[in-house]
Amino acid sequence: MDDALAHLPRAFAGKTVLVLGDVMLDRFIYGAVDRISPEAPVPVIAVEKETAMLGGAGNVARNVAALGAKAVLIGLVGRDDAGAALRGMIDAEAGLEAELVVDPARRTTEKVRYISGSHQMLRVDREDRSPGDGAALLAAFETRLASADVVVLSDYAKGVLTPAVVRGAIDAAKAAGKPVIVDPKSRDFARYDGATLIKPNRKEAAEATGIVETSDAASEDAGAAILAMAPGLQAALITRGGAGMTLAVRNQPPIHLPATAIEVFDVSGAGDTVAATLALAVAAGASLAQAAQLANLAGGLVVAKLGTDVVTAAELTACASSAQGEPGEIKIADREQAQRIVEGWRARGLKVGFTNGCFDLLHPGHVSLLSQAKAACDRLIVGLNTDASVSKLKGPTRPVQKEQGRATVLASLSSVDLVVLFDEDTPLELIKAFRPDVLVKGADYTVETVVGSDVVLGYGGKVVLAELKQGQSTTNLIARMNS
């Protein structure tokens, strides 16, 4: 993995991405399915939760903001409840501004997904694909262009990116010296001529080129065919799902990037994450090959999350820093980031476990406890006392190892999925925040004396007392070393 990739996300701060395209409202309705309707052979969803978020070009902008940069969104909405909801979300999103053209004759594009467990059962679309006010869209685009570092055209074929708007936007961006990343929907890729990079998925590339095979060689041919369609286009990046990505840069050998996702949970919005990452990497001075590598990692991260989610700069930095670029290497998190990770685990139906300690000098007793804890759950969180907390509990000569070193050692264990530092005397606040299904401590405690046991048992969780390895103690180990 290129070492420079790990430093790229840090350069995103201060960059501005101008996003022009189809703004949508994404609604997710979650529920349980345990019976078939007596009226027709269809599942009955008992609704438990509903969420809504920015979709389409709005999700590209949301990903830009999550990556620590500024997004300016240009789009079209109707004068309706969905349009009002979108404007409210934009106002509430840090790092995101918008110039939304309101068309009273149109309805705001809205996608409603019904989800049970980890399965999408149904999607309902409400939309109007008639052309919008192209002149107003281009006027808003050109007003904001000077302050942008890069442009993204997010085309969902909902009436915003007409041929005239695409041509006007690309020409204006080129004249201003701004790179243009295109996420296409039209089969006519020639209409995007003059852009820096076009990012079709496998299906879109096949429809545009007629090359339907999915091999590396066929993808190379498709990339070459796309570049032949648009002489002013610099590069094409074909996203190929589980087969990874293929990058074709004019007058350069093609590059194949393997997929990086360890676990694919939901592909909703993954293309938007890739587009946002590509744009920011280019704005930060990366080569197209580096930008594609980083976007590939971002895509692997986001498909392991639930719904139309985003990737943060911290997650991407940690992923790029890993020797294998694996999302699973992100194990040391602050409380806010850990909360998001745990919510994602819960949404997948995973059983979350929690244990805690100082773990000053890791010994076989610790390893045994952590192994037993992991055996009782799907994902294990370790609450780790900070240096100040350890000193308060153990005395001024402790800890022997600083907190970052202790966290790094714990994170290297396959039994540990997440390490979160805490400064308090006890981990009670972490337990209340994460609400683990299983709370684990050593058998030198009783269930009643385990901190947080009343909380966990109160909501139906379980307390497990792990068997101890005799003679294993950090205090005794330090005493033997000193003697």
Coordinates of C-alpha atoms in Angstrom, one line a residue:
M1 CA 0.0 0.0 0.0
D2 CA 1.3 3.4 -1.0
D3 CA 2.4 5.3 2.2
A4 CA 1.3 8.6 0.7
L5 CA -2.3 7.3 0.8
A6 CA -2.5 7.5 4.6
H7 CA -1.5 11.2 4.5
L8 CA -4.0 12.2 1.8
P9 CA -7.2 12.4 4.0
R10 CA -5.4 14.9 6.2
A11 CA -5.1 17.2 3.2
F12 CA -8.9 17.2 2.6
A13 CA -9.4 19.9 5.3
G14 CA -9.8 23.3 3.6
K15 CA -10.8 21.9 0.2
T16 CA -14.1 22.7 -1.4
V17 CA -16.0 20.4 -3.7
L18 CA -18.8 21.8 -5.9
V19 CA -21.4 19.1 -6.5
L20 CA -24.0 19.5 -9.2
G21 CA -26.6 16.9 -9.8
D22 CA -29.8 15.2 -8.8
V23 CA -30.6 15.7 -5.1
M24 CA -32.8 13.2 -3.5
L25 CA -34.4 12.4 -0.1
D26 CA -33.5 8.8 1.0
R27 CA -35.9 7.3 3.5
F28 CA -35.2 4.0 5.3
I29 CA -38.0 2.2 7.0
Y30 CA -36.8 -0.7 9.3
G31 CA -39.0 -3.4 10.7
A32 CA -39.4 -7.1 11.5
V33 CA -41.0 -9.6 9.1
D34 CA -42.5 -12.7 10.8
R35 CA -45.6 -13.4 8.8
I36 CA -47.0 -13.4 5.3
S37 CA -50.1 -11.3 4.5
P38 CA -53.4 -13.2 4.3
E39 CA -54.4 -10.8 1.6
A40 CA -51.6 -11.6 -0.8
P41 CA -48.4 -13.7 -0.8
V42 CA -46.3 -10.8 0.4
P43 CA -44.3 -10.2 3.7
V44 CA -45.8 -8.0 6.4
I45 CA -43.2 -5.5 7.8
A46 CA -43.9 -4.4 11.4
V47 CA -42.3 -1.0 11.3
E48 CA -39.8 -0.3 14.2
K49 CA -37.8 2.7 13.0
E50 CA -37.7 5.3 10.2
T51 CA -34.8 7.5 9.2
A52 CA -34.2 10.0 6.4
M53 CA -31.0 11.4 4.9
L54 CA -29.6 13.2 1.9
G55 CA -29.4 11.0 -1.2
G56 CA -28.1 11.2 -4.8
A57 CA -25.9 14.3 -5.3
G58 CA -26.8 15.2 -1.7
N59 CA -25.1 12.0 -0.5
V60 CA -22.0 12.9 -2.4
A61 CA -21.9 16.2 -0.7
R62 CA -22.6 14.5 2.7
N63 CA -19.6 12.3 2.1
V64 CA -17.4 15.3 1.3
A65 CA -18.4 16.9 4.6
A66 CA -17.8 13.7 6.5
L67 CA -14.3 13.5 5.0
G68 CA -13.5 16.9 6.6
A69 CA -13.9 19.2 3.6
K70 CA -16.5 21.7 2.5
A71 CA -19.2 20.7 0.0
V72 CA -21.4 23.1 -2.0
L73 CA -24.4 21.4 -3.4
I74 CA -26.3 22.7 -6.5
G75 CA -29.6 20.9 -7.2
L76 CA -33.3 21.0 -7.8
V77 CA -36.2 20.5 -5.4
G78 CA -39.9 20.9 -5.5
R79 CA -42.0 23.0 -3.2
D80 CA -43.1 20.0 -1.1
D81 CA -42.5 18.3 2.2
A82 CA -39.6 16.3 0.8
G83 CA -37.9 19.4 -0.4
A84 CA -38.4 21.1 2.9
A85 CA -36.9 18.1 4.7
L86 CA -33.9 18.2 2.4
R87 CA -33.3 21.9 3.1
G88 CA -33.5 21.2 6.8
M89 CA -30.9 18.4 6.6
I90 CA -28.6 20.6 4.6
D91 CA -28.8 23.4 7.2
A92 CA -28.1 21.0 10.0
E93 CA -25.0 19.4 8.2
A94 CA -21.7 20.8 9.2
G95 CA -19.4 21.5 6.2
L96 CA -22.3 21.6 3.7
E97 CA -23.8 24.5 1.9
A98 CA -26.4 24.5 -0.9
E99 CA -27.9 26.5 -3.7
L100 CA -31.2 24.6 -4.4
V101 CA -33.4 25.8 -7.3
V102 CA -37.0 25.4 -6.3
D103 CA -39.4 24.3 -9.1
P104 CA -43.1 24.4 -7.8
A105 CA -44.2 22.3 -10.8
R106 CA -41.9 19.4 -9.9
R107 CA -41.9 16.9 -7.0
T108 CA -38.7 16.4 -5.0
T109 CA -37.1 13.0 -5.9
E110 CA -37.6 10.6 -3.0
K111 CA -36.6 7.0 -2.5
V112 CA -38.1 4.9 0.2
R113 CA -36.5 1.6 1.2
Y114 CA -38.1 -1.0 3.4
I115 CA -35.6 -3.1 5.3
S116 CA -35.9 -6.1 7.5
G117 CA -32.8 -7.4 9.3
S118 CA -30.0 -7.0 6.7
H119 CA -32.3 -7.4 3.7
Q120 CA -33.9 -4.7 1.6
M121 CA -37.5 -5.9 0.9
L122 CA -38.8 -3.1 -1.3
R123 CA -38.0 0.3 -2.7
V124 CA -40.6 2.9 -3.7
D125 CA -39.5 5.9 -5.9
R126 CA -41.4 9.2 -6.1
E127 CA -39.9 11.3 -8.9
D128 CA -40.4 13.7 -11.8
R129 CA -37.7 13.3 -14.6
S130 CA -38.7 16.3 -16.7
P131 CA -35.9 18.8 -17.3
G132 CA -35.3 21.4 -14.7
D133 CA -34.5 25.0 -15.0
G134 CA -31.0 24.6 -16.6
A135 CA -30.3 28.3 -16.8
A136 CA -30.9 28.8 -13.0
L137 CA -28.8 25.7 -12.2
L138 CA -25.9 26.9 -14.3
A139 CA -26.1 30.4 -12.9
A140 CA -25.9 29.0 -9.3
F141 CA -23.0 26.7 -10.4
E142 CA -21.0 29.5 -12.0
T143 CA -21.5 31.7 -8.9
R144 CA -19.8 29.1 -6.7
L145 CA -17.2 27.8 -9.1
A146 CA -14.4 30.2 -8.3
S147 CA -14.2 29.1 -4.7
A148 CA -14.2 25.4 -5.5
D149 CA -11.1 23.2 -5.8
V150 CA -12.9 20.4 -7.8
V151 CA -16.3 19.7 -9.4
V152 CA -18.4 16.6 -9.2
L153 CA -21.3 16.0 -11.6
S154 CA -23.6 13.5 -10.0
D155 CA -26.0 12.2 -12.7
Y156 CA -29.0 10.1 -11.6
A157 CA -31.0 10.9 -14.7
K158 CA -33.7 12.8 -12.8
G159 CA -33.7 15.9 -15.0
V160 CA -31.0 18.1 -13.6
L161 CA -28.0 17.1 -15.8
T162 CA -29.4 17.7 -19.2
P163 CA -27.0 17.8 -22.1
A164 CA -27.0 21.6 -22.0
V165 CA -26.3 21.7 -18.3
V166 CA -23.5 19.1 -18.5
R167 CA -21.9 20.9 -21.4
G168 CA -22.1 24.3 -19.7
A169 CA -20.8 23.0 -16.4
I170 CA -17.8 21.2 -17.9
D171 CA -16.9 24.1 -20.2
A172 CA -17.1 26.6 -17.3
A173 CA -15.0 24.3 -15.0
K174 CA -12.3 23.8 -17.7
A175 CA -12.1 27.5 -18.3
A176 CA -11.6 28.0 -14.6
G177 CA -9.0 25.2 -14.4
K178 CA -11.1 23.0 -12.1
P179 CA -10.9 19.2 -12.4
V180 CA -14.3 17.5 -13.1
I181 CA -15.3 14.1 -11.7
V182 CA -18.4 12.6 -13.4
D183 CA -20.7 9.9 -11.9
P184 CA -22.7 9.1 -15.1
K185 CA -26.1 7.7 -15.8
S186 CA -26.5 8.4 -19.5
R187 CA -25.4 5.8 -22.0
D188 CA -23.9 8.5 -24.1
F189 CA -20.6 9.1 -22.4
A190 CA -19.6 11.5 -25.2
R191 CA -21.7 14.1 -23.5
Y192 CA -19.2 14.2 -20.6
D193 CA -16.3 15.0 -23.0
G194 CA -13.8 17.3 -21.4
A195 CA -14.2 16.0 -17.9
T196 CA -11.1 14.8 -15.9
L197 CA -12.5 11.4 -14.9
I198 CA -15.7 9.4 -15.5
K199 CA -16.8 6.8 -12.9
P200 CA -19.3 4.3 -14.4
N201 CA -20.2 1.1 -12.6
R202 CA -19.9 -2.3 -14.4
K203 CA -23.5 -2.1 -15.7
E204 CA -23.2 1.5 -16.9
A205 CA -20.0 0.7 -18.7
A206 CA -21.5 -2.3 -20.4
E207 CA -24.6 -0.3 -21.6
A208 CA -22.3 2.5 -23.0
T209 CA -19.8 0.3 -24.7
G210 CA -21.6 -3.0 -25.4
I211 CA -18.9 -4.9 -23.6
V212 CA -20.7 -7.2 -21.2
E213 CA -18.0 -9.6 -20.1
T214 CA -16.7 -9.0 -16.6
S215 CA -13.0 -10.1 -16.8
D216 CA -10.0 -7.9 -16.3
A217 CA -9.3 -7.9 -20.0
A218 CA -12.9 -7.0 -20.9
S219 CA -12.8 -4.2 -18.4
E220 CA -9.6 -2.9 -20.0
D221 CA -11.3 -2.9 -23.4
A222 CA -14.3 -1.1 -21.9
G223 CA -12.1 1.6 -20.4
A224 CA -10.3 2.1 -23.8
A225 CA -13.7 2.3 -25.5
I226 CA -14.9 4.9 -23.1
L227 CA -11.9 7.1 -23.7
A228 CA -12.4 6.7 -27.4
M229 CA -15.9 8.1 -27.1
A230 CA -14.7 11.3 -25.5
P231 CA -11.3 12.5 -26.8
G232 CA -11.1 15.2 -24.1
L233 CA -11.7 12.8 -21.3
Q234 CA -8.5 12.0 -19.2
A235 CA -9.6 8.8 -17.5
A236 CA -12.3 6.3 -16.8
L237 CA -12.6 4.4 -13.5
I238 CA -15.0 1.3 -13.8
T239 CA -16.3 0.1 -10.5
R240 CA -16.8 -3.7 -10.6
G241 CA -18.3 -4.6 -7.3
G242 CA -16.6 -7.7 -5.8
A243 CA -14.1 -7.7 -8.7
G244 CA -12.7 -4.3 -7.6
M245 CA -12.0 -1.4 -10.0
T246 CA -10.3 -0.9 -13.3
L247 CA -8.7 2.5 -14.0
A248 CA -8.0 3.5 -17.6
V249 CA -5.9 6.7 -18.0
R250 CA -5.2 8.0 -21.5
N251 CA -1.8 6.9 -22.8
Q252 CA -1.1 4.8 -19.7
P253 CA -1.4 1.1 -18.9
P254 CA -4.6 0.1 -17.2
I255 CA -4.6 -0.5 -13.5
H256 CA -6.7 -3.2 -11.7
L257 CA -7.6 -2.6 -8.0
P258 CA -8.9 -5.6 -6.0
A259 CA -12.0 -5.1 -3.8
T260 CA -11.1 -4.2 -0.2
A261 CA -14.3 -4.9 1.6
I262 CA -14.1 -7.7 4.2
E263 CA -17.8 -7.9 4.7
V264 CA -20.4 -6.5 2.3
F265 CA -23.5 -5.5 4.2
D266 CA -25.2 -2.7 2.1
V267 CA -24.0 -1.2 -1.2
S268 CA -26.5 1.7 -1.0
G269 CA -24.6 5.0 -1.8
A270 CA -21.2 3.3 -2.2
G271 CA -20.8 5.1 -5.6
D272 CA -21.3 8.4 -3.9
T273 CA -18.6 7.7 -1.4
V274 CA -16.2 6.7 -4.2
A275 CA -17.0 9.9 -6.1
A276 CA -16.5 12.1 -3.1
T277 CA -13.2 10.5 -2.2
L278 CA -11.9 10.7 -5.8
A279 CA -12.7 14.4 -6.0
L280 CA -11.0 15.2 -2.7
A281 CA -8.0 13.1 -3.5
V282 CA -7.6 14.9 -6.8
A283 CA -8.1 18.3 -5.1
A284 CA -5.4 17.3 -2.6
G285 CA -2.9 16.8 -5.4
A286 CA -3.0 13.0 -5.7
S287 CA -2.4 11.3 -9.1
L288 CA -5.4 9.6 -10.7
A289 CA -4.0 6.3 -9.7
Q290 CA -3.6 7.3 -6.0
A291 CA -7.1 8.8 -6.1
A292 CA -8.5 5.6 -7.4
Q293 CA -6.7 3.6 -4.7
L294 CA -8.0 5.7 -1.9
A295 CA -11.5 5.7 -3.4
N296 CA -11.3 1.9 -3.6
L297 CA -10.6 1.8 0.1
A298 CA -13.4 4.2 0.9
G299 CA -15.8 2.0 -1.1
G300 CA -14.7 -1.1 0.8
L301 CA -15.4 0.7 4.1
V302 CA -18.8 2.0 3.3
V303 CA -20.3 -1.2 1.9
A304 CA -19.7 -2.7 5.4
K305 CA -22.1 -0.2 6.9
L306 CA -25.9 0.0 7.0
G307 CA -27.9 2.1 4.6
T308 CA -26.6 5.2 2.8
D309 CA -23.8 5.8 5.2
V310 CA -20.6 7.9 5.0
V311 CA -16.8 7.3 5.6
T312 CA -14.9 9.7 7.8
A313 CA -11.3 11.0 7.3
A314 CA -10.2 9.2 10.4
E315 CA -11.6 5.8 9.2
L316 CA -10.0 6.3 5.8
T317 CA -6.6 7.3 7.3
A318 CA -6.7 4.2 9.5
C319 CA -7.6 2.0 6.6
A320 CA -4.9 3.4 4.3
S321 CA -2.4 3.1 7.1
S322 CA -3.0 -0.6 7.4
A323 CA -0.5 -2.8 5.5
Q324 CA -3.4 -4.6 3.8
G325 CA -5.8 -1.6 3.6
E326 CA -8.4 -3.6 5.5
P327 CA -11.3 -1.9 7.2
G328 CA -11.1 -4.4 10.0
E329 CA -7.8 -2.8 11.1
I330 CA -9.6 0.2 12.5
K331 CA -9.7 -0.8 16.1
I332 CA -8.8 2.2 18.3
A333 CA -11.5 4.8 18.4
D334 CA -12.7 7.7 20.5
R335 CA -16.2 7.5 22.0
E336 CA -18.0 9.3 19.2
Q337 CA -16.4 7.2 16.5
A338 CA -16.9 4.0 18.6
Q339 CA -20.6 4.8 19.0
R340 CA -21.1 4.9 15.2
I341 CA -19.2 1.6 14.8
V342 CA -21.3 -0.1 17.5
E343 CA -24.5 1.2 16.0
G344 CA -23.4 -0.4 12.7
W345 CA -22.8 -3.7 14.4
R346 CA -26.2 -3.6 16.1
A347 CA -27.9 -2.8 12.8
R348 CA -26.4 -6.0 11.4
G349 CA -27.8 -8.0 14.3
L350 CA -24.4 -8.7 15.9
K351 CA -24.0 -9.5 19.6
V352 CA -21.8 -6.9 21.2
G353 CA -19.6 -7.8 24.2
F354 CA -17.6 -5.5 26.6
T355 CA -14.8 -6.0 29.1
N356 CA -12.4 -3.5 30.6
G357 CA -9.1 -3.2 32.4
C358 CA -5.7 -1.5 32.6
F359 CA -3.9 -4.2 30.6
D360 CA -0.6 -2.7 31.6
L361 CA 1.7 -5.6 30.8
L362 CA -0.3 -8.1 28.6
H363 CA 0.2 -11.6 29.9
P364 CA -1.4 -15.1 29.3
G365 CA -4.2 -14.3 31.8
H366 CA -5.3 -11.3 29.8
V367 CA -5.2 -13.3 26.6
S368 CA -7.3 -16.0 28.1
L369 CA -9.9 -13.5 29.5
L370 CA -10.1 -11.7 26.1
S371 CA -10.5 -15.0 24.2
Q372 CA -13.3 -16.1 26.6
A373 CA -15.0 -12.7 26.2
K374 CA -14.9 -12.9 22.4
A375 CA -16.3 -16.4 22.5
A376 CA -19.4 -15.0 24.2
C377 CA -20.1 -12.4 21.5
D378 CA -19.7 -11.4 17.8
R379 CA -17.8 -8.2 18.4
L380 CA -15.8 -7.3 21.5
I381 CA -15.1 -3.8 22.9
V382 CA -12.3 -3.3 25.4
G383 CA -12.6 -0.3 27.7
L384 CA -9.0 0.7 28.5
N385 CA -8.1 2.9 31.5
T386 CA -6.1 6.0 30.5
D387 CA -2.7 6.6 32.1
A388 CA -4.3 9.1 34.6
S389 CA -6.9 6.6 35.5
V390 CA -4.4 3.8 36.0
S391 CA -2.2 6.0 38.2
K392 CA -5.2 6.9 40.4
L393 CA -6.1 3.2 40.8
K394 CA -2.6 1.6 41.0
G395 CA -0.3 4.3 42.3
P396 CA 2.2 6.7 40.9
T397 CA 4.6 4.1 39.5
R398 CA 1.9 2.7 37.1
P399 CA 1.3 2.3 34.3
V400 CA 4.5 0.7 33.0
Q401 CA 3.3 1.2 29.4
K402 CA 1.6 4.4 28.2
E403 CA -2.0 4.3 27.0
Q404 CA -1.3 4.4 23.3
G405 CA 1.1 1.5 23.6
R406 CA -1.4 -0.5 25.6
A407 CA -4.1 0.2 23.1
T408 CA -1.9 -0.8 20.2
V409 CA -1.1 -4.1 21.8
L410 CA -4.7 -4.9 22.5
A411 CA -5.8 -3.9 19.0
S412 CA -3.3 -6.4 17.5
L413 CA -5.2 -9.3 19.1
S414 CA -7.8 -11.1 16.8
S415 CA -10.1 -11.4 19.8
V416 CA -10.4 -7.6 20.2
D417 CA -12.6 -5.6 17.8
L418 CA -12.5 -2.2 19.3
V419 CA -10.5 -0.4 22.0
V420 CA -11.9 2.7 23.7
L421 CA -10.0 4.7 26.3
F422 CA -11.8 6.0 29.4
D423 CA -10.6 8.4 32.1
E424 CA -13.1 7.7 34.9
D425 CA -12.4 5.3 37.8
T426 CA -14.9 2.8 36.3
P427 CA -16.2 2.0 32.8
L428 CA -19.8 2.7 33.8
E429 CA -20.3 5.6 31.4
L430 CA -19.0 3.5 28.5
I431 CA -21.3 0.6 29.4
K432 CA -24.3 2.9 29.5
A433 CA -23.3 4.4 26.1
F434 CA -22.6 1.1 24.3
R435 CA -25.3 -1.0 26.0
P436 CA -23.4 -4.3 25.4
D437 CA -25.3 -7.5 25.1
V438 CA -22.6 -9.3 27.1
L439 CA -20.5 -7.9 30.0
V440 CA -17.4 -9.9 30.8
K441 CA -15.1 -9.8 33.9
G442 CA -12.8 -12.3 35.6
A443 CA -14.2 -14.9 38.0
D444 CA -12.5 -13.1 40.9
Y445 CA -15.7 -10.9 40.8
T446 CA -19.2 -11.9 41.5
V447 CA -22.0 -10.8 39.2
E448 CA -23.2 -8.4 41.8
T449 CA -19.8 -6.7 42.2
V450 CA -19.1 -6.3 38.4
V451 CA -19.5 -2.5 37.6
G452 CA -22.4 -2.0 35.3
S453 CA -23.9 -5.5 35.8
D454 CA -27.2 -3.9 37.1
V455 CA -27.4 -1.8 34.0
V456 CA -26.8 -4.7 31.6
L457 CA -29.0 -7.1 33.4
G458 CA -31.7 -4.4 33.6
Y459 CA -32.2 -4.3 29.8
G460 CA -31.9 -8.1 29.4
G461 CA -28.2 -8.4 28.8
K462 CA -25.9 -11.1 30.2
V463 CA -22.9 -11.0 32.6
V464 CA -20.2 -13.6 32.0
L465 CA -17.4 -14.4 34.6
A466 CA -14.4 -15.6 32.8
E467 CA -12.2 -18.4 34.2
L468 CA -8.9 -17.0 35.5
K469 CA -5.4 -18.4 34.8
Q470 CA -3.8 -19.1 38.2
G471 CA -0.6 -17.2 39.0
Q472 CA -1.1 -14.5 36.3
S473 CA -0.9 -11.0 37.6
T474 CA 0.6 -7.7 36.3
T475 CA 1.5 -6.7 39.9
N476 CA 3.3 -9.9 40.6
L477 CA 5.0 -9.8 37.2
I478 CA 6.3 -6.3 38.0
A479 CA 7.4 -7.4 41.4
R480 CA 9.4 -10.3 39.9
M481 CA 11.0 -7.9 37.4
N482 CA 12.0 -5.5 40.2
S483 CA 13.5 -8.2 42.3

